[in-house]
JSON list of C-alpha atoms in Angstrom, two decimals:
[
{"chain": "A", "resi": 1, "resn": "MET", "atom": "CA", "xyz": [0.00, 0.00, 0.00]},
{"chain": "A", "resi": 2, "resn": "GLN", "atom": "CA", "xyz": [1.12, 3.53, -0.67]},
{"chain": "A", "resi": 3, "resn": "LEU", "atom": "CA", "xyz": [-0.14, 7.04, -0.18]},
{"chain": "A", "resi": 4, "resn": "LYS", "atom": "CA", "xyz": [-0.63, 9.24, -3.23]},
{"chain": "A", "resi": 5, "resn": "TYR", "atom": "CA", "xyz": [-2.95, 12.01, -4.30]},
{"chain": "A", "resi": 6, "resn": "VAL", "atom": "CA", "xyz": [-5.92, 11.03, -6.47]},
{"chain": "A", "resi": 7, "resn": "GLY", "atom": "CA", "xyz": [-8.52, 13.79, -6.15]},
{"chain": "A", "resi": 8, "resn": "ASP", "atom": "CA", "xyz": [-12.07, 14.40, -4.93]},
{"chain": "A", "resi": 9, "resn": "MET", "atom": "CA", "xyz": [-14.61, 11.65, -4.26]},
{"chain": "A", "resi": 10, "resn": "PRO", "atom": "CA", "xyz": [-15.78, 10.28, -7.61]},
{"chain": "A", "resi": 11, "resn": "LEU", "atom": "CA", "xyz": [-19.43, 10.45, -8.67]},
{"chain": "A", "resi": 12, "resn": "ILE", "atom": "CA", "xyz": [-20.11, 7.72, -11.21]},
{"chain": "A", "resi": 13, "resn": "SER", "atom": "CA", "xyz": [-23.15, 7.49, -13.46]},
{"chain": "A", "resi": 14, "resn": "LYS", "atom": "CA", "xyz": [-24.22, 6.10, -16.83]},
{"chain": "A", "resi": 15, "resn": "HIS", "atom": "CA", "xyz": [-23.06, 9.42, -18.35]},
{"chain": "A", "resi": 16, "resn": "GLY", "atom": "CA", "xyz": [-19.50, 9.26, -17.07]},
{"chain": "A", "resi": 17, "resn": "VAL", "atom": "CA", "xyz": [-17.47, 10.25, -14.02]},
{"chain": "A", "resi": 18, "resn": "GLY", "atom": "CA", "xyz": [-17.72, 13.49, -12.06]},
{"chain": "A", "resi": 19, "resn": "PHE", "atom": "CA", "xyz": [-16.25, 14.51, -8.73]},
{"chain": "A", "resi": 20, "resn": "ASP", "atom": "CA", "xyz": [-17.77, 15.66, -5.45]},
{"chain": "A", "resi": 21, "resn": "HIS", "atom": "CA", "xyz": [-15.72, 18.74, -4.57]},
{"chain": "A", "resi": 22, "resn": "THR", "atom": "CA", "xyz": [-17.25, 18.80, -1.07]},
{"chain": "A", "resi": 23, "resn": "GLN", "atom": "CA", "xyz": [-15.36, 15.55, -0.32]},
{"chain": "A", "resi": 24, "resn": "PRO", "atom": "CA", "xyz": [-11.72, 16.27, -1.20]},
{"chain": "A", "resi": 25, "resn": "ASP", "atom": "CA", "xyz": [-8.95, 13.70, -1.13]},
{"chain": "A", "resi": 26, "resn": "LYS", "atom": "CA", "xyz": [-7.64, 13.59, 2.45]},
{"chain": "A", "resi": 27, "resn": "TYR", "atom": "CA", "xyz": [-4.12, 13.20, 1.07]},
{"chain": "A", "resi": 28, "resn": "LYS", "atom": "CA", "xyz": [-4.08, 17.01, 0.82]},
{"chain": "A", "resi": 29, "resn": "LEU", "atom": "CA", "xyz": [-4.43, 17.20, 4.62]},
{"chain": "A", "resi": 30, "resn": "LEU", "atom": "CA", "xyz": [-1.95, 14.46, 5.54]},
{"chain": "A", "resi": 31, "resn": "HIS", "atom": "CA", "xyz": [1.11, 16.73, 5.48]},
{"chain": "A", "resi": 32, "resn": "ALA", "atom": "CA", "xyz": [-0.40, 19.10, 8.04]},
{"chain": "A", "resi": 33, "resn": "ALA", "atom": "CA", "xyz": [-1.70, 16.17, 10.13]},
{"chain": "A", "resi": 34, "resn": "VAL", "atom": "CA", "xyz": [1.68, 14.42, 10.37]},
{"chain": "A", "resi": 35, "resn": "GLU", "atom": "CA", "xyz": [3.45, 17.71, 11.13]},
{"chain": "A", "resi": 36, "resn": "LEU", "atom": "CA", "xyz": [1.04, 18.32, 14.01]},
{"chain": "A", "resi": 37, "resn": "LEU", "atom": "CA", "xyz": [1.59, 14.73, 15.10]},
{"chain": "A", "resi": 38, "resn": "GLU", "atom": "CA", "xyz": [5.34, 15.27, 15.17]},
{"chain": "A", "resi": 39, "resn": "ALA", "atom": "CA", "xyz": [4.85, 18.51, 17.08]},
{"chain": "A", "resi": 40, "resn": "LEU", "atom": "CA", "xyz": [2.53, 17.06, 19.73]},
{"chain": "A", "resi": 41, "resn": "SER", "atom": "CA", "xyz": [4.12, 13.66, 20.31]},
{"chain": "A", "resi": 42, "resn": "TYR", "atom": "CA", "xyz": [6.15, 14.56, 23.36]},
{"chain": "A", "resi": 43, "resn": "GLY", "atom": "CA", "xyz": [3.89, 12.73, 25.87]},
{"chain": "A", "resi": 44, "resn": "ALA", "atom": "CA", "xyz": [3.11, 13.88, 29.39]},
{"chain": "A", "resi": 45, "resn": "SER", "atom": "CA", "xyz": [5.17, 16.91, 30.36]},
{"chain": "A", "resi": 46, "resn": "GLU", "atom": "CA", "xyz": [5.38, 19.61, 33.00]},
{"chain": "A", "resi": 47, "resn": "ILE", "atom": "CA", "xyz": [6.07, 22.19, 30.30]},
{"chain": "A", "resi": 48, "resn": "THR", "atom": "CA", "xyz": [2.92, 23.97, 29.21]},
{"chain": "A", "resi": 49, "resn": "GLN", "atom": "CA", "xyz": [4.20, 25.51, 25.99]},
{"chain": "A", "resi": 50, "resn": "HIS", "atom": "CA", "xyz": [5.99, 23.68, 23.21]},
{"chain": "A", "resi": 51, "resn": "LEU", "atom": "CA", "xyz": [7.29, 25.33, 20.06]},
{"chain": "A", "resi": 52, "resn": "TYR", "atom": "CA", "xyz": [7.43, 23.46, 16.76]},
{"chain": "A", "resi": 53, "resn": "ARG", "atom": "CA", "xyz": [8.59, 25.05, 13.55]},
{"chain": "A", "resi": 54, "resn": "ALA", "atom": "CA", "xyz": [6.55, 24.01, 10.51]},
{"chain": "A", "resi": 55, "resn": "GLN", "atom": "CA", "xyz": [8.56, 22.65, 7.59]},
{"chain": "A", "resi": 56, "resn": "ASP", "atom": "CA", "xyz": [8.81, 24.73, 4.46]},
{"chain": "A", "resi": 57, "resn": "LYS", "atom": "CA", "xyz": [8.95, 21.75, 2.10]},
{"chain": "A", "resi": 58, "resn": "ASP", "atom": "CA", "xyz": [6.20, 19.25, 1.43]},
{"chain": "A", "resi": 59, "resn": "LEU", "atom": "CA", "xyz": [6.85, 15.69, 2.50]},
{"chain": "A", "resi": 60, "resn": "SER", "atom": "CA", "xyz": [6.97, 12.98, -0.15]},
{"chain": "A", "resi": 61, "resn": "SER", "atom": "CA", "xyz": [4.44, 10.16, -0.13]},
{"chain": "A", "resi": 62, "resn": "GLN", "atom": "CA", "xyz": [7.08, 7.84, 1.32]},
{"chain": "A", "resi": 63, "resn": "GLU", "atom": "CA", "xyz": [8.02, 10.33, 4.05]},
{"chain": "A", "resi": 64, "resn": "LEU", "atom": "CA", "xyz": [4.36, 10.69, 5.00]},
{"chain": "A", "resi": 65, "resn": "MET", "atom": "CA", "xyz": [4.03, 6.90, 5.16]},
{"chain": "A", "resi": 66, "resn": "ASP", "atom": "CA", "xyz": [7.20, 6.55, 7.28]},
{"chain": "A", "resi": 67, "resn": "ILE", "atom": "CA", "xyz": [5.98, 9.12, 9.81]},
{"chain": "A", "resi": 68, "resn": "ILE", "atom": "CA", "xyz": [2.51, 7.58, 10.05]},
{"chain": "A", "resi": 69, "resn": "LYS", "atom": "CA", "xyz": [4.08, 4.13, 10.58]},
{"chain": "A", "resi": 70, "resn": "LYS", "atom": "CA", "xyz": [6.00, 5.53, 13.56]},
{"chain": "A", "resi": 71, "resn": "TYR", "atom": "CA", "xyz": [2.78, 6.35, 15.37]},
{"chain": "A", "resi": 72, "resn": "VAL", "atom": "CA", "xyz": [0.11, 4.00, 14.01]},
{"chain": "A", "resi": 73, "resn": "SER", "atom": "CA", "xyz": [0.90, 0.48, 15.15]},
{"chain": "A", "resi": 74, "resn": "ASN", "atom": "CA", "xyz": [-2.03, -1.15, 13.34]},
{"chain": "A", "resi": 75, "resn": "LEU", "atom": "CA", "xyz": [-1.47, 0.48, 9.94]},
{"chain": "A", "resi": 76, "resn": "GLU", "atom": "CA", "xyz": [-1.56, -2.84, 8.06]},
{"chain": "A", "resi": 77, "resn": "ALA", "atom": "CA", "xyz": [-4.95, -3.66, 9.60]},
{"chain": "A", "resi": 78, "resn": "ILE", "atom": "CA", "xyz": [-6.17, -0.18, 8.63]},
{"chain": "A", "resi": 79, "resn": "PHE", "atom": "CA", "xyz": [-5.04, -0.72, 5.04]},
{"chain": "A", "resi": 80, "resn": "LYS", "atom": "CA", "xyz": [-6.67, -4.16, 5.00]},
{"chain": "A", "resi": 81, "resn": "SER", "atom": "CA", "xyz": [-9.92, -2.52, 6.09]},
{"chain": "A", "resi": 82, "resn": "CYS", "atom": "CA", "xyz": [-9.48, -0.13, 3.12]},
{"chain": "A", "resi": 83, "resn": "ASP", "atom": "CA", "xyz": [-9.60, -3.10, 0.77]},
{"chain": "A", "resi": 84, "resn": "ASP", "atom": "CA", "xyz": [-12.80, -4.29, 2.43]},
{"chain": "A", "resi": 85, "resn": "LYS", "atom": "CA", "xyz": [-14.41, -0.83, 2.39]},
{"chain": "A", "resi": 86, "resn": "ALA", "atom": "CA", "xyz": [-13.54, -0.21, -1.26]},
{"chain": "A", "resi": 87, "resn": "HIS", "atom": "CA", "xyz": [-14.74, -3.68, -2.26]},
{"chain": "A", "resi": 88, "resn": "ASP", "atom": "CA", "xyz": [-18.04, -3.17, -0.38]},
{"chain": "A", "resi": 89, "resn": "LEU", "atom": "CA", "xyz": [-18.53, 0.30, -1.88]},
{"chain": "A", "resi": 90, "resn": "ILE", "atom": "CA", "xyz": [-17.93, -0.91, -5.43]},
{"chain": "A", "resi": 91, "resn": "HIS", "atom": "CA", "xyz": [-20.00, -4.09, -4.90]},
{"chain": "A", "resi": 92, "resn": "ASP", "atom": "CA", "xyz": [-22.92, -2.00, -3.59]},
{"chain": "A", "resi": 93, "resn": "GLN", "atom": "CA", "xyz": [-22.74, 0.36, -6.59]},
{"chain": "A", "resi": 94, "resn": "VAL", "atom": "CA", "xyz": [-22.63, -2.55, -9.04]},
{"chain": "A", "resi": 95, "resn": "ASN", "atom": "CA", "xyz": [-25.65, -4.20, -7.38]},
{"chain": "A", "resi": 96, "resn": "ARG", "atom": "CA", "xyz": [-27.65, -0.94, -7.44]},
{"chain": "A", "resi": 97, "resn": "VAL", "atom": "CA", "xyz": [-26.94, -0.46, -11.14]},
{"chain": "A", "resi": 98, "resn": "LYS", "atom": "CA", "xyz": [-27.88, -4.06, -11.96]},
{"chain": "A", "resi": 99, "resn": "ALA", "atom": "CA", "xyz": [-31.14, -3.74, -9.98]},
{"chain": "A", "resi": 100, "resn": "ASN", "atom": "CA", "xyz": [-32.09, -0.41, -11.60]},
{"chain": "A", "resi": 101, "resn": "ASP", "atom": "CA", "xyz": [-35.05, -1.08, -13.92]},
{"chain": "A", "resi": 102, "resn": "GLU", "atom": "CA", "xyz": [-35.29, 2.58, -14.95]},
{"chain": "A", "resi": 103, "resn": "ILE", "atom": "CA", "xyz": [-32.34, 2.37, -17.36]},
{"chain": "A", "resi": 104, "resn": "SER", "atom": "CA", "xyz": [-31.64, 0.37, -20.50]},
{"chain": "A", "resi": 105, "resn": "GLU", "atom": "CA", "xyz": [-29.15, -2.51, -20.76]},
{"chain": "A", "resi": 106, "resn": "ASP", "atom": "CA", "xyz": [-26.77, -0.26, -22.73]},
{"chain": "A", "resi": 107, "resn": "GLU", "atom": "CA", "xyz": [-26.92, 2.38, -19.98]},
{"chain": "A", "resi": 108, "resn": "LYS", "atom": "CA", "xyz": [-26.27, -0.32, -17.37]},
{"chain": "A", "resi": 109, "resn": "THR", "atom": "CA", "xyz": [-23.26, -1.54, -19.33]},
{"chain": "A", "resi": 110, "resn": "ALA", "atom": "CA", "xyz": [-21.86, 2.00, -19.62]},
{"chain": "A", "resi": 111, "resn": "TRP", "atom": "CA", "xyz": [-22.41, 2.64, -15.90]},
{"chain": "A", "resi": 112, "resn": "LEU", "atom": "CA", "xyz": [-20.79, -0.65, -14.87]},
{"chain": "A", "resi": 113, "resn": "GLU", "atom": "CA", "xyz": [-17.83, 0.07, -17.14]},
{"chain": "A", "resi": 114, "resn": "ASN", "atom": "CA", "xyz": [-17.40, 3.50, -15.52]},
{"chain": "A", "resi": 115, "resn": "ILE", "atom": "CA", "xyz": [-17.36, 1.84, -12.08]},
{"chain": "A", "resi": 116, "resn": "LYS", "atom": "CA", "xyz": [-14.77, -0.65, -13.30]},
{"chain": "A", "resi": 117, "resn": "ILE", "atom": "CA", "xyz": [-12.56, 2.12, -14.69]},
{"chain": "A", "resi": 118, "resn": "MET", "atom": "CA", "xyz": [-12.62, 3.95, -11.32]},
{"chain": "A", "resi": 119, "resn": "ARG", "atom": "CA", "xyz": [-11.91, 0.89, -9.13]},
{"chain": "A", "resi": 120, "resn": "ALA", "atom": "CA", "xyz": [-8.23, 1.75, -8.44]},
{"chain": "A", "resi": 121, "resn": "TYR", "atom": "CA", "xyz": [-9.17, 5.40, -7.85]},
{"chain": "A", "resi": 122, "resn": "TYR", "atom": "CA", "xyz": [-11.71, 4.37, -5.19]},
{"chain": "A", "resi": 123, "resn": "TYR", "atom": "CA", "xyz": [-9.14, 2.18, -3.44]},
{"chain": "A", "resi": 124, "resn": "GLN", "atom": "CA", "xyz": [-6.59, 5.00, -3.27]},
{"chain": "A", "resi": 125, "resn": "TYR", "atom": "CA", "xyz": [-9.18, 7.55, -2.14]},
{"chain": "A", "resi": 126, "resn": "ILE", "atom": "CA", "xyz": [-10.18, 5.27, 0.75]},
{"chain": "A", "resi": 127, "resn": "ILE", "atom": "CA", "xyz": [-6.54, 4.49, 1.66]},
{"chain": "A", "resi": 128, "resn": "ASN", "atom": "CA", "xyz": [-5.80, 8.21, 1.92]},
{"chain": "A", "resi": 129, "resn": "LYS", "atom": "CA", "xyz": [-8.95, 8.82, 3.96]},
{"chain": "A", "resi": 130, "resn": "ASN", "atom": "CA", "xyz": [-8.19, 6.00, 6.42]},
{"chain": "A", "resi": 131, "resn": "ALA", "atom": "CA", "xyz": [-4.54, 7.06, 6.83]},
{"chain": "A", "resi": 132, "resn": "TYR", "atom": "CA", "xyz": [-5.70, 10.60, 7.60]},
{"chain": "A", "resi": 133, "resn": "GLU", "atom": "CA", "xyz": [-8.31, 9.39, 10.09]},
{"chain": "A", "resi": 134, "resn": "ALA", "atom": "CA", "xyz": [-5.68, 7.18, 11.78]},
{"chain": "A", "resi": 135, "resn": "ALA", "atom": "CA", "xyz": [-3.38, 10.21, 12.12]},
{"chain": "A", "resi": 136, "resn": "LEU", "atom": "CA", "xyz": [-6.25, 12.23, 13.65]},
{"chain": "A", "resi": 137, "resn": "ASP", "atom": "CA", "xyz": [-6.98, 9.46, 16.16]},
{"chain": "A", "resi": 138, "resn": "ILE", "atom": "CA", "xyz": [-3.33, 9.40, 17.23]},
{"chain": "A", "resi": 139, "resn": "LEU", "atom": "CA", "xyz": [-3.38, 13.21, 17.49]},
{"chain": "A", "resi": 140, "resn": "GLY", "atom": "CA", "xyz": [-6.40, 12.90, 19.78]},
{"chain": "A", "resi": 141, "resn": "ASN", "atom": "CA", "xyz": [-4.48, 10.40, 21.93]},
{"chain": "A", "resi": 142, "resn": "GLU", "atom": "CA", "xyz": [-1.43, 12.68, 22.10]},
{"chain": "A", "resi": 143, "resn": "ILE", "atom": "CA", "xyz": [-3.62, 15.61, 23.17]},
{"chain": "A", "resi": 144, "resn": "HIS", "atom": "CA", "xyz": [-5.25, 13.47, 25.87]},
{"chain": "A", "resi": 145, "resn": "ASP", "atom": "CA", "xyz": [-2.04, 11.85, 27.12]},
{"chain": "A", "resi": 146, "resn": "GLY", "atom": "CA", "xyz": [-0.10, 15.11, 27.11]},
{"chain": "A", "resi": 147, "resn": "GLY", "atom": "CA", "xyz": [-2.91, 17.08, 28.75]},
{"chain": "A", "resi": 148, "resn": "ILE", "atom": "CA", "xyz": [-2.52, 19.60, 25.91]},
{"chain": "A", "resi": 149, "resn": "LYS", "atom": "CA", "xyz": [-4.80, 22.60, 26.35]},
{"chain": "A", "resi": 150, "resn": "GLU", "atom": "CA", "xyz": [-3.98, 24.67, 23.27]},
{"chain": "A", "resi": 151, "resn": "VAL", "atom": "CA", "xyz": [-2.58, 24.09, 19.81]},
{"chain": "A", "resi": 152, "resn": "SER", "atom": "CA", "xyz": [-1.74, 27.03, 17.56]},
{"chain": "A", "resi": 153, "resn": "ALA", "atom": "CA", "xyz": [-1.04, 26.67, 13.86]},
{"chain": "A", "resi": 154, "resn": "PRO", "atom": "CA", "xyz": [-0.77, 29.06, 10.91]},
{"chain": "A", "resi": 155, "resn": "MET", "atom": "CA", "xyz": [-3.81, 29.40, 8.67]},
{"chain": "A", "resi": 156, "resn": "PHE", "atom": "CA", "xyz": [-1.90, 28.11, 5.64]},
{"chain": "A", "resi": 157, "resn": "LYS", "atom": "CA", "xyz": [-1.03, 24.58, 4.44]},
{"chain": "A", "resi": 158, "resn": "ASN", "atom": "CA", "xyz": [-4.32, 23.07, 5.72]},
{"chain": "A", "resi": 159, "resn": "TYR", "atom": "CA", "xyz": [-3.44, 23.25, 9.43]},
{"chain": "A", "resi": 160, "resn": "ALA", "atom": "CA", "xyz": [-6.78, 24.93, 10.22]},
{"chain": "A", "resi": 161, "resn": "SER", "atom": "CA", "xyz": [-8.68, 22.20, 8.33]},
{"chain": "A", "resi": 162, "resn": "VAL", "atom": "CA", "xyz": [-6.89, 19.51, 10.34]},
{"chain": "A", "resi": 163, "resn": "LEU", "atom": "CA", "xyz": [-7.62, 21.31, 13.61]},
{"chain": "A", "resi": 164, "resn": "ASN", "atom": "CA", "xyz": [-11.27, 21.61, 12.56]},
{"chain": "A", "resi": 165, "resn": "ASP", "atom": "CA", "xyz": [-11.46, 17.85, 11.88]},
{"chain": "A", "resi": 166, "resn": "LEU", "atom": "CA", "xyz": [-9.71, 17.22, 15.19]},
{"chain": "A", "resi": 167, "resn": "VAL", "atom": "CA", "xyz": [-12.61, 18.89, 17.05]},
{"chain": "A", "resi": 168, "resn": "GLY", "atom": "CA", "xyz": [-14.90, 16.03, 16.01]},
{"chain": "A", "resi": 169, "resn": "VAL", "atom": "CA", "xyz": [-12.30, 13.39, 16.91]},
{"chain": "A", "resi": 170, "resn": "LEU", "atom": "CA", "xyz": [-11.90, 14.87, 20.41]},
{"chain": "A", "resi": 171, "resn": "GLU", "atom": "CA", "xyz": [-15.68, 14.99, 20.90]},
{"chain": "A", "resi": 172, "resn": "ARG", "atom": "CA", "xyz": [-16.07, 11.30, 19.94]},
{"chain": "A", "resi": 173, "resn": "ARG", "atom": "CA", "xyz": [-13.44, 10.01, 22.38]},
{"chain": "A", "resi": 174, "resn": "LYS", "atom": "CA", "xyz": [-14.66, 7.72, 25.17]},
{"chain": "A", "resi": 175, "resn": "ALA", "atom": "CA", "xyz": [-13.58, 10.48, 27.53]},
{"chain": "A", "resi": 176, "resn": "PRO", "atom": "CA", "xyz": [-14.63, 13.45, 25.35]},
{"chain": "A", "resi": 177, "resn": "ILE", "atom": "CA", "xyz": [-12.50, 16.57, 25.25]},
{"chain": "A", "resi": 178, "resn": "ASP", "atom": "CA", "xyz": [-14.39, 19.81, 24.65]},
{"chain": "A", "resi": 179, "resn": "SER", "atom": "CA", "xyz": [-12.63, 22.03, 22.15]},
{"chain": "A", "resi": 180, "resn": "VAL", "atom": "CA", "xyz": [-13.18, 25.19, 20.17]},
{"chain": "A", "resi": 181, "resn": "ILE", "atom": "CA", "xyz": [-11.27, 26.87, 17.36]},
{"chain": "A", "resi": 182, "resn": "LYS", "atom": "CA", "xyz": [-10.46, 30.57, 17.42]},
{"chain": "A", "resi": 183, "resn": "ILE", "atom": "CA", "xyz": [-8.88, 32.55, 14.61]},
{"chain": "A", "resi": 184, "resn": "GLU", "atom": "CA", "xyz": [-6.57, 35.34, 15.73]},
{"chain": "A", "resi": 185, "resn": "GLN", "atom": "CA", "xyz": [-4.48, 37.94, 13.96]},
{"chain": "A", "resi": 186, "resn": "GLU", "atom": "CA", "xyz": [-0.86, 37.86, 15.09]},
{"chain": "A", "resi": 187, "resn": "PRO", "atom": "CA", "xyz": [2.15, 39.84, 13.84]},
{"chain": "A", "resi": 188, "resn": "ASP", "atom": "CA", "xyz": [3.15, 36.98, 11.50]},
{"chain": "A", "resi": 189, "resn": "GLY", "atom": "CA", "xyz": [-0.39, 36.52, 10.12]},
{"chain": "A", "resi": 190, "resn": "LEU", "atom": "CA", "xyz": [-3.61, 34.66, 10.91]},
{"chain": "A", "resi": 191, "resn": "VAL", "atom": "CA", "xyz": [-3.36, 31.81, 13.40]},
{"chain": "A", "resi": 192, "resn": "ALA", "atom": "CA", "xyz": [-5.86, 29.05, 14.19]},
{"chain": "A", "resi": 193, "resn": "LYS", "atom": "CA", "xyz": [-5.99, 28.11, 17.86]},
{"chain": "A", "resi": 194, "resn": "LEU", "atom": "CA", "xyz": [-7.56, 24.89, 19.08]},
{"chain": "A", "resi": 195, "resn": "ILE", "atom": "CA", "xyz": [-8.43, 25.37, 22.75]},
{"chain": "A", "resi": 196, "resn": "MET", "atom": "CA", "xyz": [-9.29, 22.26, 24.76]},
{"chain": "A", "resi": 197, "resn": "THR", "atom": "CA", "xyz": [-10.93, 21.60, 28.12]},
{"chain": "A", "resi": 198, "resn": "HIS", "atom": "CA", "xyz": [-10.03, 18.24, 29.65]},
{"chain": "A", "resi": 199, "resn": "SER", "atom": "CA", "xyz": [-12.58, 16.72, 32.03]}
]
């Protein structure tokens, strides 16, 4: 398995393939997620403020994978579940097309062929999504274990999007952590701050 950018969630029909721009490829967020993971993975500490300097260069797909492997012990199981999810998604689409009595046999054939063409795309999209979600879960653990109360990140390179997704992850924990995002203007530019209240 590898990580690589594919694009937005595909929308497949008898007419061809489109893309749902409201569901972007999570690969675009992985760089920011693993940088935050590296920044917050110091464990329990008496120090209340930690400084981490964001990298100027983008990480390669292999570098992203290597960093995620450092923190996610069950990565192979996660990737195996990707195979199952992609297979189930494709199988469900195929069955719905075959059961659709509103379209002709030629339209069914075209639709099924479009699904077949996008099979590898679906697999990669789901791999990227699951790797991102695994990184978010580990981030949630690091925040809990470290008793972290605030994370600040610049508003560029998708850090704010990752912090926004992290709010939901923290809320869904067995011991939920309340959090809110604030945007503040600082001398170096806009900063997103994730402020957490541990129970």
